[in-house]
Coordinates of C-alpha atoms and ligand atoms in Angstrom, one line a residue:
M8 CA 94.0 114.4 81.3
Q9 CA 95.8 114.1 78.0
I10 CA 99.4 114.4 77.9
N11 CA 100.5 117.6 76.2
E12 CA 103.4 118.3 73.8
K13 CA 105.7 119.7 76.2
Q14 CA 105.1 116.8 78.6
I15 CA 105.8 114.3 76.0
A16 CA 109.2 116.1 75.2
L17 CA 110.0 115.8 78.8
V18 CA 109.1 112.2 79.2
N19 CA 111.3 111.4 76.1
D20 CA 114.1 113.3 77.6
R21 CA 113.7 111.2 80.9
L22 CA 113.5 108.0 78.8
Q23 CA 116.8 108.8 77.0
A24 CA 118.5 109.5 80.4
I25 CA 117.2 106.0 81.8
L26 CA 118.3 104.2 78.5
K27 CA 121.8 106.0 78.7
S28 CA 122.2 105.0 82.2
G29 CA 121.5 101.3 81.6
N30 CA 119.7 101.1 85.1
Y31 CA 117.1 98.6 86.0
F32 CA 114.4 100.3 83.9
G33 CA 116.9 101.2 81.0
K34 CA 117.5 97.4 80.6
M35 CA 113.8 96.7 80.7
Y36 CA 113.0 99.3 78.1
E37 CA 115.8 98.1 75.9
E38 CA 114.6 94.5 76.0
M39 CA 111.2 95.8 75.0
G40 CA 112.6 97.8 72.2
I41 CA 111.4 101.0 73.6
T42 CA 113.7 103.7 72.3
E43 CA 111.7 107.0 72.2
V44 CA 108.4 108.6 73.1
R45 CA 107.1 111.1 70.5
S46 CA 103.5 111.0 70.9
A47 CA 100.5 110.2 73.2
E48 CA 100.4 106.8 71.6
D49 CA 104.0 106.3 72.3
F50 CA 103.5 107.2 75.8
K51 CA 100.6 104.7 76.3
R52 CA 102.8 101.9 75.1
L53 CA 105.2 102.3 78.1
P54 CA 104.6 99.7 80.6
F55 CA 103.4 100.5 84.0
V56 CA 106.1 100.4 86.8
D57 CA 104.9 99.0 90.3
K58 CA 106.5 99.2 93.7
A59 CA 107.4 95.4 93.5
E60 CA 109.9 96.4 90.7
L61 CA 111.5 99.1 92.7
R62 CA 112.2 96.5 95.4
N63 CA 113.8 94.0 92.9
A64 CA 116.0 97.0 92.0
Y65 CA 117.3 97.2 95.7
P66 CA 119.4 99.0 96.8
L67 CA 120.4 101.5 94.0
G68 CA 119.2 99.8 90.8
I69 CA 117.0 102.5 89.7
Q70 CA 119.6 105.2 90.0
A71 CA 119.9 107.0 86.6
V72 CA 122.9 109.2 87.3
P73 CA 126.7 108.7 88.2
D74 CA 127.3 108.2 91.9
E75 CA 128.9 111.8 92.1
E76 CA 125.6 113.5 91.2
V77 CA 123.6 111.7 94.0
V78 CA 123.3 114.0 97.2
R79 CA 120.9 112.1 99.2
I80 CA 118.6 109.0 99.4
H81 CA 115.3 108.5 100.9
S82 CA 113.7 105.2 101.6
S83 CA 110.0 104.0 101.8
S84 CA 109.3 101.3 104.3
G85 CA 107.6 98.3 102.9
T86 CA 105.1 96.5 105.1
T87 CA 107.0 93.2 103.8
G88 CA 110.3 92.7 102.2
K89 CA 112.9 94.9 101.2
P90 CA 112.4 98.8 101.4
V91 CA 112.7 100.8 98.3
I92 CA 115.7 103.3 98.1
I93 CA 115.2 106.5 95.9
P94 CA 118.4 108.6 95.1
Y95 CA 118.1 112.3 94.7
T96 CA 120.4 114.7 92.7
A97 CA 120.9 118.4 94.1
K98 CA 118.4 119.4 91.6
D99 CA 115.8 116.9 92.6
V100 CA 116.1 118.1 96.1
D101 CA 115.7 121.8 94.9
D102 CA 112.9 120.9 92.7
W103 CA 111.1 119.2 95.5
A104 CA 111.6 122.3 97.8
T105 CA 110.1 124.5 95.1
M106 CA 107.0 122.2 94.8
F107 CA 106.7 122.2 98.5
A108 CA 107.1 126.0 98.8
R109 CA 104.3 126.3 96.2
C110 CA 102.2 124.2 98.4
Y111 CA 102.6 126.5 101.4
E112 CA 101.7 129.4 99.1
V113 CA 98.5 127.8 98.0
A114 CA 97.6 127.5 101.5
G115 CA 98.2 131.2 102.0
I116 CA 101.3 130.6 104.1
T117 CA 104.0 133.5 104.0
R118 CA 107.3 134.4 105.1
N119 CA 105.8 135.8 108.2
D120 CA 104.6 132.4 109.3
R121 CA 106.2 130.1 111.9
I122 CA 105.8 126.4 110.8
Q123 CA 106.0 123.7 113.4
I124 CA 107.0 120.5 111.8
T125 CA 106.0 117.3 113.7
P126 CA 106.5 114.5 111.0
G127 CA 109.6 112.4 111.5
Y128 CA 113.1 113.2 110.1
G129 CA 115.3 110.7 108.6
L130 CA 115.2 108.1 106.0
W131 CA 111.5 109.0 105.5
T132 CA 110.7 111.8 103.3
A133 CA 108.3 113.6 105.6
G134 CA 110.0 116.0 107.9
I135 CA 112.7 117.2 105.6
G136 CA 110.4 117.8 103.0
F137 CA 108.2 120.1 105.1
Q138 CA 111.3 121.9 106.3
A139 CA 112.9 122.4 102.9
G140 CA 109.8 123.8 101.6
C141 CA 109.5 126.2 104.6
E142 CA 113.1 127.5 104.1
K143 CA 112.6 127.8 100.3
L144 CA 109.5 130.0 101.1
G145 CA 111.4 131.9 103.7
A146 CA 109.2 131.2 106.7
M147 CA 110.6 130.1 110.1
A148 CA 111.0 126.4 110.5
V149 CA 110.3 124.9 114.0
P150 CA 111.7 121.5 113.4
M151 CA 110.2 119.5 116.2
G152 CA 109.8 115.9 114.6
P153 CA 107.4 113.4 116.1
G154 CA 106.3 112.9 119.6
N155 CA 107.0 114.6 122.9
T156 CA 103.6 116.4 123.2
E157 CA 104.6 118.3 126.3
K158 CA 107.5 120.1 124.5
Q159 CA 105.4 120.4 121.3
L160 CA 102.8 122.4 123.3
Q161 CA 105.4 124.5 125.0
M162 CA 107.2 125.6 121.7
M163 CA 103.9 126.1 120.2
Q164 CA 103.0 128.7 122.7
D165 CA 106.5 130.3 123.2
L166 CA 107.3 130.5 119.6
K167 CA 103.8 131.4 118.6
S168 CA 103.7 128.9 115.7
T169 CA 101.1 129.7 113.2
V170 CA 101.2 126.7 111.3
I171 CA 101.1 123.1 112.3
C172 CA 102.3 120.3 110.0
A173 CA 101.3 116.8 111.0
T174 CA 99.6 113.5 110.2
S175 CA 95.9 113.5 110.9
S176 CA 96.3 111.3 113.9
Y177 CA 98.9 113.5 115.5
A178 CA 97.0 116.6 114.7
L179 CA 94.0 115.0 116.5
L180 CA 96.1 114.1 119.6
L181 CA 97.3 117.8 119.8
A182 CA 93.8 119.1 119.4
E183 CA 92.6 116.7 122.2
E184 CA 95.5 117.9 124.5
I185 CA 95.0 121.6 123.7
N186 CA 91.3 121.1 124.5
K187 CA 91.9 119.2 127.8
R188 CA 94.4 121.6 129.1
G189 CA 92.3 124.6 128.0
L190 CA 95.2 126.2 125.9
K191 CA 93.1 127.4 123.1
D192 CA 93.6 131.1 123.9
K193 CA 97.4 130.6 124.3
I194 CA 98.1 129.3 120.8
C195 CA 98.4 131.3 117.7
L196 CA 97.8 128.4 115.1
K197 CA 96.0 129.4 112.0
K198 CA 96.5 126.8 109.4
G199 CA 97.4 123.0 109.6
V200 CA 99.0 121.1 106.7
I201 CA 98.1 117.5 107.0
G202 CA 99.8 114.6 105.2
S203 CA 97.3 113.4 102.9
E204 CA 95.6 110.0 103.7
R205 CA 92.1 108.8 103.9
W206 CA 90.5 110.5 107.0
S207 CA 87.1 111.0 108.1
D208 CA 85.1 114.4 107.8
K209 CA 84.4 113.8 111.5
K210 CA 88.1 113.8 112.4
R211 CA 88.6 116.9 110.2
E212 CA 85.9 118.9 111.8
Y213 CA 86.9 118.1 115.2
I214 CA 90.6 119.3 114.6
S215 CA 89.5 122.4 112.7
N216 CA 87.1 123.3 115.4
E217 CA 89.1 122.6 118.4
L218 CA 92.2 124.3 117.0
G219 CA 90.3 126.9 115.2
I220 CA 92.5 126.4 112.1
E221 CA 92.0 126.0 108.4
L222 CA 93.2 122.5 107.2
Y223 CA 95.2 121.6 104.0
D224 CA 95.9 118.2 102.6
I225 CA 99.2 117.7 101.1
Y226 CA 99.8 115.0 98.7
G227 CA 103.0 112.9 97.7
L228 CA 104.8 109.7 98.1
T229 CA 108.4 108.9 98.6
E230 CA 109.0 107.2 95.2
I231 CA 107.9 110.6 93.5
Y232 CA 109.9 113.1 95.6
G233 CA 107.7 112.8 98.8
P234 CA 105.0 115.0 100.2
G235 CA 104.5 118.4 98.3
I236 CA 103.5 117.3 94.7
G237 CA 100.0 118.7 95.4
I238 CA 97.7 120.4 97.9
N239 CA 94.1 121.7 98.1
C240 CA 93.5 125.5 97.8
A241 CA 91.3 127.6 100.1
D242 CA 88.4 127.0 97.9
Q243 CA 88.5 123.3 99.1
T244 CA 87.7 121.9 95.8
G245 CA 90.5 119.2 95.5
M246 CA 94.4 119.2 95.5
H247 CA 96.2 121.2 92.8
Y248 CA 99.1 119.3 91.6
W249 CA 102.2 120.4 89.7
D250 CA 102.0 119.3 86.1
D251 CA 105.2 120.9 85.4
Y252 CA 107.0 118.4 87.5
I253 CA 104.8 115.3 87.2
Y254 CA 102.1 114.0 84.8
I255 CA 99.1 112.4 86.3
E256 CA 96.9 109.8 84.7
I257 CA 94.0 107.8 86.1
I258 CA 93.6 104.3 85.1
D259 CA 91.0 101.6 85.8
P260 CA 93.1 99.4 88.3
E261 CA 91.7 96.1 86.8
T262 CA 92.1 96.8 83.1
G263 CA 95.0 99.5 83.2
E264 CA 93.0 101.5 80.7
N265 CA 92.9 105.3 81.1
V266 CA 89.5 106.6 82.4
P267 CA 88.0 109.8 81.4
D268 CA 88.6 113.1 83.5
G269 CA 86.0 113.1 86.4
V270 CA 85.9 109.3 86.8
E271 CA 87.5 107.4 89.7
G272 CA 90.4 105.1 89.4
E273 CA 94.0 104.5 90.4
I274 CA 96.6 107.6 90.2
V275 CA 99.6 106.8 88.0
I276 CA 102.4 109.4 88.1
T277 CA 105.2 110.1 85.6
T278 CA 108.1 112.3 86.8
L279 CA 108.9 114.8 84.1
V280 CA 112.4 116.2 85.3
K281 CA 113.5 114.0 88.0
Q282 CA 117.2 113.0 87.7
G283 CA 118.2 110.7 90.4
A284 CA 115.4 108.1 89.8
P285 CA 113.1 109.0 87.1
L286 CA 109.9 107.0 87.1
L287 CA 107.6 106.7 84.1
R288 CA 103.9 105.6 84.7
F289 CA 104.3 104.6 88.2
R290 CA 101.4 103.0 89.8
T291 CA 100.6 104.5 93.0
H292 CA 97.6 102.3 94.2
D293 CA 96.0 105.5 95.4
L294 CA 92.4 106.1 94.3
S295 CA 91.1 109.4 93.2
R296 CA 89.9 111.2 90.1
I297 CA 91.0 114.3 88.1
I298 CA 88.4 117.0 88.9
P299 CA 87.5 118.5 85.4
G300 CA 87.4 122.2 84.7
E301 CA 89.2 125.2 86.1
C302 CA 89.2 125.9 90.0
S303 CA 87.4 128.9 91.2
C304 CA 90.4 130.1 92.9
G305 CA 91.9 131.0 89.4
S306 CA 94.8 128.6 89.6
R307 CA 95.7 127.0 86.2
Y308 CA 97.1 123.9 87.9
P309 CA 94.9 120.8 87.5
R310 CA 93.2 119.1 90.3
L311 CA 92.9 115.7 92.0
D312 CA 90.1 114.9 94.3
V313 CA 90.8 113.7 97.9
I314 CA 92.4 110.2 98.1
K315 CA 89.5 108.0 98.4
G316 CA 91.6 104.8 99.5
R317 CA 94.1 102.3 97.9
S318 CA 93.2 100.1 95.1
D319 CA 94.8 97.1 97.2
D320 CA 92.0 97.7 99.6
M321 CA 89.3 97.4 97.3
F322 CA 86.8 94.4 97.4
K323 CA 84.1 93.1 95.3
V324 CA 80.8 91.8 96.5
H325 CA 77.9 90.8 94.1
G326 CA 79.9 92.2 91.3
V327 CA 80.0 95.7 93.2
N328 CA 83.3 97.3 93.8
M329 CA 83.7 98.7 97.3
F330 CA 86.2 100.4 99.5
P331 CA 86.6 100.5 103.4
S332 CA 86.3 104.3 102.9
Q333 CA 82.8 104.2 101.8
Y334 CA 81.9 102.3 105.0
E335 CA 84.0 104.6 107.1
E336 CA 82.2 107.8 105.6
L337 CA 78.9 106.1 106.2
L338 CA 79.5 105.2 109.8
G339 CA 80.8 108.7 110.4
T340 CA 77.3 109.9 110.0
I341 CA 75.7 107.7 112.6
D342 CA 75.3 108.9 116.2
G343 CA 77.4 107.1 118.9
V344 CA 79.5 104.9 116.7
S345 CA 83.2 104.9 116.9
S346 CA 85.6 105.1 114.0
E347 CA 86.6 101.6 114.5
Y348 CA 85.0 98.8 112.3
K349 CA 85.8 95.5 110.7
I350 CA 84.4 93.9 107.5
D351 CA 84.2 90.2 107.0
I352 CA 83.1 88.6 103.6
A353 CA 82.2 85.0 103.2
H354 CA 80.4 82.9 100.8
D355 CA 77.0 81.0 101.7
D356 CA 77.4 77.8 99.7
E357 CA 73.8 76.9 100.2
K358 CA 72.3 80.0 99.0
N359 CA 75.3 80.6 96.6
R360 CA 75.8 84.2 97.6
D361 CA 78.3 86.4 99.3
I362 CA 77.7 87.7 102.9
I363 CA 79.1 90.8 104.4
L364 CA 79.5 90.8 108.1
L365 CA 80.1 94.4 109.4
T366 CA 81.3 94.7 112.9
V367 CA 80.9 98.2 114.5
E368 CA 81.8 99.7 117.9
A369 CA 79.1 101.9 119.7
E370 CA 79.1 103.9 122.9
G371 CA 75.6 102.5 123.9
R372 CA 73.6 105.7 124.2
V373 CA 71.4 104.2 121.6
S374 CA 70.5 100.5 122.0
F375 CA 72.9 98.3 120.0
D376 CA 70.0 96.5 118.3
K377 CA 68.6 99.9 117.1
T378 CA 72.1 101.0 116.0
A379 CA 72.5 97.7 113.9
V380 CA 69.2 98.2 112.2
T381 CA 70.2 101.9 111.4
I382 CA 73.4 100.9 109.9
R383 CA 72.0 98.0 107.9
N384 CA 69.4 100.3 106.4
A385 CA 72.0 103.0 105.6
V386 CA 74.4 100.6 103.9
K387 CA 71.4 99.2 102.0
S388 CA 70.3 102.3 100.5
K389 CA 73.8 103.7 99.9
M390 CA 75.5 100.6 98.6
S391 CA 72.7 98.3 97.4
V392 CA 74.0 95.4 99.6
T393 CA 72.6 94.3 102.8
P394 CA 75.3 93.5 105.4
K395 CA 74.7 91.6 108.6
V396 CA 75.7 94.1 111.4
V397 CA 77.1 93.3 114.7
V398 CA 77.4 96.1 117.2
V399 CA 80.1 95.8 120.1
S400 CA 81.2 98.1 122.9
V401 CA 83.9 100.6 122.2
G402 CA 87.2 99.1 122.6
T403 CA 86.4 95.7 121.6
L404 CA 88.1 95.6 118.2
P405 CA 91.9 95.6 118.2
R406 CA 93.7 98.8 118.0
S407 CA 96.8 99.1 115.9
E408 CA 99.5 101.8 115.7
K409 CA 99.9 101.2 112.0
K410 CA 97.5 101.0 109.3
T411 CA 94.5 98.8 110.7
K412 CA 93.4 95.9 108.4
R413 CA 89.6 96.5 108.0
V414 CA 88.6 93.8 105.4
F415 CA 88.9 90.2 105.9
D416 CA 87.9 88.1 102.8
H417 CA 87.3 84.5 103.8
R418 CA 85.9 83.5 100.3
E419 CA 89.1 82.3 98.8
E420 CA 89.9 80.0 101.7
Ligands
LIG516 ZN1 92.1 126.2 93.5

C-alpha cells in the first residue's frame, strides 16, 4: 500500500521530533544525513529498525520527549538478552485506548457489554490495553488477569460477562472447562477477542462451537502501542488496521524490497503520531499480506490477512521457502493427529540433497503406518517436497509452556 501525502507529512513530523530529541535514532539519522521526508522516495530511503536496536538503546534510549511528558512505560520480554522498554506520553496512552475502542466497535461490542479480561496486567501491554479500550468505549471491564480458572468461571456466570478477552490457549482451556462442567447454559458469552497469534482453524472451531461465540483476532505488539492496532470485522476477511495511526508496508524479508499488495511478506510498521517512542519502519518479523480492495463490511480501513507466522521461523528446502504454519494447517486436516509436531532438516551428502523428517503425534485409531503415508502424500501434493514421516503416540513430543520450537535445522552443523 503506497504511503499517502498525509502519512508522509506525519512521518516527517515524527522524524523532526526524533532528530530534535537527539535520542538513539535521532543520532543514527543525523549520522546518515537524513534530515527530512517529503516524498515516498524519501520514505523508502529510511533504514529499517529492528528489535536488536531497541535493545541496544536499553533502557530509555528511544525516548523522544522530555521525562516530564512520560506517564508510563511498557516492556516487551525478550527470549534472550535485555528487554525493550517503550515510554508512553499521556497522548500515546489515549491514542492507544481510542484505537482499542475502535477494535471493540468493529467486533460489534457496545457500552452494554461486560468484558472479562484475562490477559496479564503489568509491564506487558496486554491486560491494560484491553481495559483502557473497554473504558474508552464505555463498556464494563471485569479485570481478572490470567489464571484462577475457578474464579474466572464464577465471575463469568455471576456478572454475566458477554465478551471474553484471552490468548487462544487460555480461551481453549476455558472452553474445555465449560464443556467438562456442563456450564454452557449458564454463561452469557457472545464474543471472544483473541490476541492475534498463529492458531489453527481446528482450535478456533472448537472454541467457537463449545462457547457458542464469534471470535475476533486482535493485532498489535508492544513496540507499537500494544494489542489494538487492528482487528478482523464480522465479515471475517482479514484484520482492519488504523492507517491514521500507523503506516504498514509489506517487504520481502530477504531483500527488504516492498512487495505488491496481495503478496505475502514481512509486516513493517511506522508510527505516525506516537510521541514517547516514535518508530519509523520497524520490522515486526510477522508475516502476512495486505488484502487488496475494499471490505464487504464497508469500512474504509485497509486490511491485513491473518498472521501466517514469523519470518524468523522460515526455512528453505530445495529452494522453497516454508513455514511451520503450513505444516500445522495441513496436519489439522488429518484425522487423529494431535497439534504437536517437529520438523528436522538435514543434508544427505551422498545424494547431495536435503531431507525433511517430520515427526507427528497420533491417537492410534488409524494405524501409524497408514497415517504416515497419508501425511507424506498430503505434504507432497501441497508443498512439492517429500518428507520422511514418523508417527509417534500422543504425549511423546516435549510440551512447552512458552512458544514451542518446531524446526531443527541440522544442515549448518
Ligand atoms: Zn471489514
